[in-house]
Short mmCIF file of C-alpha atoms in Angstrom, two decimals:
data_model
loop_
_atom_site.label_atom_id
_atom_site.label_comp_id
_atom_site.label_asym_id
_atom_site.label_seq_id
_atom_site.Cartn_x
_atom_site.Cartn_y
_atom_site.Cartn_z
CA MET Q 120 67.83 115.98 95.78
CA PRO Q 121 67.15 118.73 98.36
CA ALA Q 122 70.16 119.94 100.30
CA SER Q 123 68.70 118.64 103.59
CA ASP Q 124 68.30 115.13 102.16
CA ALA Q 125 71.82 115.23 100.76
CA LEU Q 126 73.14 116.23 104.16
CA LYS Q 127 71.24 113.37 105.81
CA LEU Q 128 72.70 110.95 103.27
CA LEU Q 129 76.23 112.17 103.92
CA CYS Q 130 75.77 111.90 107.69
CA ALA Q 131 74.37 108.38 107.36
CA LEU Q 132 77.22 107.35 105.10
CA ALA Q 133 79.78 108.87 107.44
CA GLU Q 134 78.41 106.78 110.32
CA SER Q 135 78.37 103.70 108.13
CA LEU Q 136 81.92 104.27 106.93
CA GLU Q 137 83.17 104.71 110.50
CA ARG Q 138 81.58 101.37 111.31
CA ASP Q 139 82.73 99.45 108.21
CA GLY Q 140 86.30 98.31 108.51
CA ASP Q 141 87.55 97.96 104.93
CA LEU Q 142 87.30 99.59 101.51
CA PRO Q 143 85.15 96.89 99.79
CA THR Q 144 82.55 97.04 102.57
CA ALA Q 145 82.53 100.83 102.44
CA LEU Q 146 82.16 100.79 98.64
CA ALA Q 147 79.26 98.34 98.81
CA THR Q 148 77.48 100.58 101.33
CA ILE Q 149 78.07 103.74 99.33
CA VAL Q 150 76.96 102.31 95.98
CA LYS Q 151 73.73 100.92 97.40
CA GLU Q 152 72.75 103.96 99.48
CA VAL Q 153 73.55 106.51 96.78
CA CYS Q 154 71.45 104.57 94.27
CA ARG Q 155 68.52 104.41 96.65
CA SER Q 156 68.73 108.06 97.68
CA CYS Q 157 69.39 109.60 94.26
CA GLY Q 158 67.24 107.38 92.07
CA TRP Q 159 69.96 105.58 90.13
CA VAL Q 160 68.96 102.14 88.85
CA GLY Q 161 72.43 100.82 89.48
CA GLY Q 162 75.90 101.63 90.73
CA GLU Q 163 79.33 100.06 90.58
CA SER Q 164 82.83 100.54 91.91
CA TRP Q 165 86.25 100.00 90.39
CA THR Q 166 89.63 99.86 92.11
CA PRO Q 167 93.13 100.12 90.61
CA ALA Q 168 95.14 96.89 90.31
CA GLY Q 169 98.42 97.55 88.55
CA ASP Q 170 97.76 99.21 85.20
CA ARG Q 171 94.03 98.38 85.12
CA LEU Q 172 90.82 98.92 87.04
CA ARG Q 173 89.15 95.83 88.39
CA PRO Q 174 85.46 95.58 89.40
CA GLY Q 175 84.49 96.08 93.01
CA PRO Q 176 81.13 95.89 94.80
CA SER Q 177 78.05 96.90 92.79
CA TRP Q 178 74.29 97.21 93.27
CA PHE Q 179 71.58 97.14 90.59
CA ARG Q 180 67.81 97.05 90.65
CA PRO Q 181 66.03 93.89 89.45
CA GLY Q 182 66.22 93.64 85.70
CA PHE Q 183 69.81 94.96 85.47
CA SER Q 184 71.65 92.09 87.16
CA GLU Q 185 72.91 90.80 83.81
CA PHE Q 186 74.78 94.07 83.25
CA ALA Q 187 76.36 93.76 86.70
CA ARG Q 188 77.29 90.11 86.18
CA ARG Q 189 78.91 90.58 82.79
CA SER Q 190 80.67 93.79 83.86
CA ARG Q 191 82.76 91.72 86.23
CA ASP Q 192 84.65 90.34 83.23
CA TYR Q 193 85.93 93.79 82.27
CA ARG Q 194 89.27 95.40 83.15
CA PHE Q 195 89.87 99.02 82.12
CA ARG Q 196 93.13 100.76 81.36
CA ARG Q 197 93.61 104.48 82.00
CA GLY Q 198 91.39 106.42 79.63
CA GLU Q 199 89.41 103.34 78.60
CA GLY Q 200 85.67 103.35 79.16
CA LEU Q 201 83.89 105.62 81.60
CA PRO Q 202 85.75 104.32 84.69
CA GLY Q 203 89.15 104.49 82.94
CA ARG Q 204 88.44 108.01 81.71
CA VAL Q 205 87.80 109.19 85.28
CA TRP Q 206 90.84 107.29 86.54
CA ALA Q 207 93.05 109.14 84.06
CA SER Q 208 91.54 112.62 84.54
CA ARG Q 209 90.82 112.36 88.29
CA LYS Q 210 87.64 114.34 87.55
CA PRO Q 211 83.94 113.38 87.41
CA ALA Q 212 82.48 112.54 84.00
CA TRP Q 213 78.84 112.52 82.88
CA VAL Q 214 77.64 110.70 79.75
CA ARG Q 215 74.21 111.65 78.40
CA ASP Q 216 73.68 108.23 76.82
CA VAL Q 217 76.31 105.52 77.23
CA ARG Q 218 74.86 103.62 74.24
CA ASP Q 219 76.09 106.38 71.92
CA ASP Q 220 79.53 106.74 73.52
CA LEU Q 221 82.21 105.10 71.39
CA ASN Q 222 84.50 105.03 74.46
CA PHE Q 223 82.05 102.86 76.41
CA PRO Q 224 82.99 99.22 75.67
CA ARG Q 225 79.83 97.96 77.35
CA ARG Q 226 77.47 100.03 75.19
CA GLY Q 227 76.03 96.91 73.50
CA LEU Q 228 75.28 95.38 76.89
CA ALA Q 229 73.78 98.67 78.09
CA ARG Q 230 71.52 98.72 75.04
CA VAL Q 231 70.27 95.22 75.83
CA VAL Q 232 69.34 95.95 79.47
CA GLY Q 233 68.16 99.53 78.91
CA LEU Q 234 70.81 101.69 80.60
CA ARG Q 235 71.39 105.19 79.28
CA ALA Q 236 72.81 108.10 81.32
CA GLY Q 237 76.01 107.39 83.23
CA LEU Q 238 78.10 109.22 85.84
CA ALA Q 239 81.48 108.32 87.28
CA VAL Q 240 83.48 110.08 90.00
CA PRO Q 241 86.93 109.43 91.44
CA VAL Q 242 87.68 108.72 95.09
CA LEU Q 243 90.95 110.50 95.89
CA ALA Q 244 93.28 109.88 98.81
CA ARG Q 245 96.44 112.02 98.89
CA GLY Q 246 95.94 112.92 95.25
CA ARG Q 247 95.78 109.28 94.15
CA VAL Q 248 92.67 107.58 92.75
CA VAL Q 249 91.86 104.69 95.09
CA ALA Q 250 88.47 103.92 93.57
CA VAL Q 251 86.03 105.02 90.87
CA LEU Q 252 82.27 105.09 91.52
CA GLY Q 253 79.84 104.74 88.61
CA PHE Q 254 76.05 105.20 88.48
CA PHE Q 255 73.45 104.64 85.78
CA SER Q 256 69.96 105.77 84.81
CA ARG Q 257 67.45 104.20 82.42
CA ARG Q 258 66.75 107.63 80.90
CA ARG Q 259 68.84 109.68 78.52
CA GLN Q 260 69.71 112.76 80.55
CA ASP Q 261 71.86 115.84 80.39
CA GLU Q 262 74.20 116.54 83.27
CA ASP Q 263 72.31 116.89 86.56
CA ARG Q 264 74.44 119.18 88.70
CA GLY Q 265 72.50 118.32 91.85
CA ARG Q 266 73.14 114.60 91.50
CA LEU Q 267 76.72 115.25 90.50
CA ARG Q 268 77.34 117.37 93.62
CA VAL Q 269 75.89 114.72 95.93
CA VAL Q 270 77.91 111.86 94.43
CA ALA Q 271 81.09 113.99 94.39
CA ALA Q 272 80.52 114.89 98.05
CA VAL Q 273 80.11 111.23 98.96
CA ALA Q 274 83.34 110.36 97.11
CA ALA Q 275 85.14 113.18 98.90
CA GLN Q 276 83.82 111.91 102.24
CA LEU Q 277 85.14 108.44 101.48
CA GLY Q 278 88.51 109.83 100.36
CA SER Q 279 88.80 111.84 103.55
CA LEU Q 280 88.03 108.78 105.66
CA LEU Q 281 90.57 106.67 103.79
CA ARG Q 282 93.25 109.34 104.22
CA ARG Q 283 92.60 109.45 107.93
CA ARG Q 284 92.59 105.68 108.27
CA ASN Q 285 95.82 105.39 106.29
CA ALA Q 286 97.39 108.01 108.53
CA GLU Q 287 96.17 106.16 111.64
CA ALA Q 288 97.51 102.87 110.29
CA SER Q 289 100.90 104.46 109.60
CA LEU Q 290 100.88 105.96 113.08
CA ARG Q 291 100.10 102.59 114.64
CA THR Q 292 102.87 100.97 112.61
CA SER Q 293 105.36 103.63 113.69
CA ARG Q 294 104.33 103.30 117.31
CA LEU Q 295 104.72 99.53 117.17
CA ALA Q 296 108.14 99.94 115.58
CA LEU Q 297 109.21 102.40 118.27
CA ALA Q 298 107.83 100.14 121.00
CA ALA Q 299 109.76 97.19 119.56
CA ARG Q 300 112.91 99.30 119.33
CA GLU Q 301 112.46 100.46 122.93
CA ALA Q 302 111.94 96.88 124.11
CA GLU Q 303 115.11 95.83 122.32
CA ARG Q 304 117.02 98.69 123.96
CA GLN Q 305 115.81 97.54 127.38
CA ARG Q 306 116.82 93.95 126.61
CA LEU Q 307 120.30 95.01 125.52
CA ALA Q 308 120.64 97.19 128.60
CA ARG Q 309 119.85 94.23 130.85
CA GLU Q 310 122.28 91.97 129.00
CA LEU Q 311 125.05 94.55 129.17
CA HIS Q 312 124.48 95.18 132.86
CA ASP Q 313 123.85 91.62 134.00
CA GLY Q 314 126.15 89.83 131.58
CA VAL Q 315 129.10 91.73 130.14
CA GLY Q 316 129.12 94.28 132.94
CA GLN Q 317 129.27 91.66 135.68
CA LEU Q 318 132.04 89.73 133.92
CA LEU Q 319 134.15 92.86 133.50
CA SER Q 320 133.53 93.93 137.10
CA SER Q 321 134.68 90.50 138.29
CA ALA Q 322 137.81 90.74 136.15
CA ALA Q 323 138.56 94.23 137.45
CA PHE Q 324 138.16 93.05 141.06
CA ARG Q 325 140.61 90.17 140.49
CA LEU Q 326 143.13 92.48 138.84
CA GLN Q 327 142.95 94.92 141.76
CA ARG Q 328 144.31 92.15 143.98
CA GLU Q 329 147.41 91.86 141.79
CA ASP Q 330 150.23 94.35 142.33
CA ALA Q 331 152.36 93.42 139.34
CA ALA Q 332 153.33 96.55 137.44
CA GLU Q 333 152.70 94.89 134.07
CA LEU Q 334 149.04 94.32 135.02
CA ARG Q 335 148.27 97.94 135.86
CA PRO Q 336 147.60 99.01 132.22
CA VAL Q 337 145.35 95.96 131.82
CA ARG Q 338 143.52 96.89 135.02
CA ARG Q 339 142.96 100.44 133.78
CA LEU Q 340 141.62 99.15 130.45
CA VAL Q 341 139.18 96.80 132.18
CA GLU Q 342 138.00 99.55 134.54
CA SER Q 343 137.49 101.81 131.55
CA ALA Q 344 135.50 99.07 129.82
CA VAL Q 345 133.34 98.67 132.94
CA SER Q 346 132.56 102.39 132.92
CA GLU Q 347 131.73 102.34 129.22
CA VAL Q 348 129.42 99.32 129.54
CA ARG Q 349 127.61 100.97 132.43
CA ARG Q 350 127.19 104.15 130.39
CA LEU Q 351 125.81 102.20 127.42
CA ALA Q 352 123.40 100.31 129.68
CA ARG Q 353 122.16 103.59 131.20
CA ASN Q 354 121.60 105.09 127.76
CA LEU Q 355 119.82 102.04 126.42
CA GLY Q 356 117.61 101.66 129.48
CA PRO Q 357 117.37 105.09 131.15
CA ALA Q 358 117.20 104.10 134.81
CA ALA Q 359 117.77 107.75 135.73
CA LEU Q 360 114.50 108.66 134.02
CA ARG Q 361 112.64 106.04 135.99
CA ASP Q 362 114.36 106.67 139.32
CA LEU Q 363 114.90 110.45 139.28
CA GLY Q 364 112.31 111.88 136.89
CA PHE Q 365 112.57 113.76 133.61
CA LEU Q 366 114.35 116.97 134.58
CA PRO Q 367 117.11 115.36 136.72
CA ALA Q 368 117.63 112.74 133.99
CA VAL Q 369 118.08 115.47 131.37
CA ARG Q 370 120.56 117.29 133.61
CA MET Q 371 122.49 114.02 133.90
CA LEU Q 372 122.57 113.74 130.10
CA GLY Q 373 124.10 117.21 130.01
CA ARG Q 374 126.72 116.40 132.64
CA GLU Q 375 127.71 113.18 130.89
CA LEU Q 376 128.08 114.94 127.54
CA ALA Q 377 130.24 117.65 129.14
CA ALA Q 378 132.45 115.02 130.79
CA ARG Q 379 132.95 113.09 127.56
CA SER Q 380 133.34 115.96 125.10
CA GLY Q 381 134.81 118.75 127.20
CA ALA Q 382 132.12 121.13 125.93
CA ARG Q 383 130.21 123.42 128.24
CA VAL Q 384 126.63 122.12 128.48
CA ASP Q 385 123.86 124.25 130.00
CA VAL Q 386 120.42 122.84 130.79
CA LEU Q 387 117.92 125.71 131.10
CA GLU Q 388 114.32 125.32 132.24
CA ASP Q 389 111.49 127.79 131.70
CA ALA Q 390 108.20 126.83 133.39
CA PHE Q 391 108.73 123.22 132.35
CA PRO Q 392 106.48 120.79 134.29
CA ALA Q 393 108.23 118.73 136.94
CA LYS Q 394 106.13 115.66 136.18
CA LEU Q 395 105.11 114.24 132.83
CA PRO Q 396 103.19 111.13 131.79
CA ALA Q 397 105.53 108.14 131.47
CA GLY Q 398 105.14 107.79 127.69
CA LEU Q 399 105.66 111.49 127.00
CA SER Q 400 108.69 111.75 129.29
CA LEU Q 401 110.34 108.73 127.66
CA GLU Q 402 109.82 110.05 124.10
CA LEU Q 403 111.11 113.54 125.01
CA TYR Q 404 114.07 111.97 126.80
CA ARG Q 405 114.90 109.91 123.71
CA ILE Q 406 114.57 113.01 121.52
CA LEU Q 407 117.07 114.89 123.69
CA GLN Q 408 119.34 111.85 123.97
CA GLU Q 409 119.44 111.46 120.18
CA SER Q 410 119.97 115.18 119.66
CA LEU Q 411 122.87 115.34 122.12
CA SER Q 412 124.35 112.21 120.60
CA ASN Q 413 124.30 113.98 117.21
CA VAL Q 414 126.10 116.93 118.76
CA GLU Q 415 128.76 114.67 120.24
CA ARG Q 416 129.32 112.72 117.02
CA HIS Q 417 129.19 115.47 114.44
CA ALA Q 418 129.26 119.03 115.79
CA GLY Q 419 132.70 119.49 117.39
CA ALA Q 420 131.01 122.03 119.64
CA THR Q 421 132.48 123.89 122.60
CA ARG Q 422 129.13 125.11 123.95
CA VAL Q 423 125.79 123.34 124.01
CA SER Q 424 122.51 124.52 125.47
CA VAL Q 425 119.42 122.46 126.24
CA ARG Q 426 116.31 124.60 126.72
CA LEU Q 427 113.11 123.17 128.16
CA ARG Q 428 110.10 125.46 127.83
CA GLY Q 429 106.63 124.78 129.17
CA GLY Q 430 103.33 126.36 128.26
CA ARG Q 431 99.61 125.89 128.62
CA ARG Q 432 99.24 124.00 125.37
CA ARG Q 433 102.71 123.01 124.17
CA LEU Q 434 106.08 121.85 125.42
CA ARG Q 435 109.24 122.76 123.58
CA VAL Q 436 112.74 121.28 123.83
CA VAL Q 437 115.63 122.91 121.98
CA VAL Q 438 119.25 121.75 121.63
CA ARG Q 439 121.62 124.42 120.32
CA ASP Q 440 125.36 124.05 119.67
CA ASP Q 441 128.13 126.28 118.32
CA GLY Q 442 129.69 123.51 116.25
CA ARG Q 443 130.53 123.17 112.60
CA GLY Q 444 126.92 122.98 111.36
CA PHE Q 445 125.93 121.69 107.93
CA ASP Q 446 124.10 122.67 104.76
CA LEU Q 447 120.40 121.89 105.11
CA ALA Q 448 119.91 122.11 101.35
CA ARG Q 449 122.10 119.07 100.71
CA PRO Q 450 120.04 115.84 100.61
CA GLY Q 451 120.72 113.35 103.35
CA ARG Q 452 122.67 115.73 105.56
CA ALA Q 453 120.18 115.47 108.43
CA GLY Q 454 121.13 111.82 108.94
CA LEU Q 455 119.43 108.84 110.56
CA GLY Q 456 119.55 110.24 114.10
CA LEU Q 457 117.50 113.30 113.22
CA GLY Q 458 115.15 111.03 111.29
CA HIS Q 459 114.45 109.24 114.58
CA VAL Q 460 113.91 112.59 116.28
CA ARG Q 461 111.41 113.59 113.59
CA GLU Q 462 109.62 110.26 113.88
CA ARG Q 463 109.25 110.53 117.65
CA ALA Q 464 108.06 114.13 117.40
CA SER Q 465 105.44 113.09 114.85
CA LEU Q 466 104.19 110.28 117.10
CA LEU Q 467 103.65 112.85 119.84
CA GLY Q 468 101.64 115.01 117.43
CA GLY Q 469 104.47 117.54 117.36
CA GLU Q 470 106.93 118.90 114.87
CA LEU Q 471 110.67 119.18 114.38
CA ARG Q 472 112.30 122.45 113.44
CA LEU Q 473 115.90 122.30 112.30
CA ARG Q 474 118.26 125.22 111.74
CA SER Q 475 121.86 124.92 110.66
CA SER Q 476 124.48 126.38 108.38
CA ARG Q 477 128.16 125.72 107.89
CA GLY Q 478 130.26 127.22 110.67
CA ALA Q 479 127.27 128.59 112.55
CA GLY Q 480 126.17 125.61 114.63
CA THR Q 481 122.88 123.73 114.70
CA GLU Q 482 119.56 124.12 116.49
CA ILE Q 483 117.18 121.20 116.91
CA GLY Q 484 113.77 122.25 118.22
CA VAL Q 485 110.83 119.97 118.95
CA SER Q 486 107.40 121.27 119.92
CA VAL Q 487 104.67 118.90 121.13
CA PRO Q 488 101.08 119.44 122.35
CA TRP Q 489 100.57 119.41 126.09
CA ALA Q 490 97.53 119.49 128.35
CA PRO Q 491 98.45 119.87 132.06
#
């Protein structure tokens, strides 16, 4: 097949694959179009199911339908038959005449219908075989590198599409999970503010009207509880972010951490935009909130800095503390909180950079793409 025709085939398949929504439909399209374009009399697909390959969509010219029908009764283990061989090796395989191949269980059937040369190629997604494509000719034939290149390119195109779709599906799942978590935070914030908070405020007001000395400690405890509930409600549903904007809300986070921990907290801004889209500002706020919460819980720091840096293409937020630090090489030391930071950074198309060592503090840096 000329290179120009191969390129046209790949472009047509790419458009078809973008349109088709699932793997079986994509496999059916590929098998049929490759057979028509490259002159194969038939093609088939196989997909892993546990420890065996099961038959997927196939296409054969008139006169070879019996081979296709009876092939649907086969299941191949790794290394078994032409599909199983490719599954095990993850490399294409060409057979000059399948009727002479002792590792081709269907050779008797191929002899009956008149199939000879066979080619199989793997479809790889993240290094894993997600399908095997097989094609047949009625002529005995040595390896045709041109045909092999075209079929391998089609398989690679399909693998690339599947990788992208899997990544998009994972991203959608993560976004839905974060959205659900955010909705739950907002619900809890409302319940704390409107329910528990109001009850405690009412109790505190009633206690203020009593002058008995024995009630004063109780009154102080209730007032403290009111303050704590209000703080929790603000953190769960960041009203400051909505009412004041991103930068003032971050400064408030710093002031609250300093008041609770006694550490010196500096919020430094370097060309950081005053306004951000609502979704981006919320995710960056949560990243900083989680990072500062980690500092408060684990660092034992006396100084903390929050740096906000803007740029033409990226925004960067960095939280640095002089606390006890930890050993990055030890599994699990980053903890769940930093896992949430990493997840949010990934959803923004950014990356997390973590630096820490025992006795030398910790730096949490997140960089995300930005288009003003």
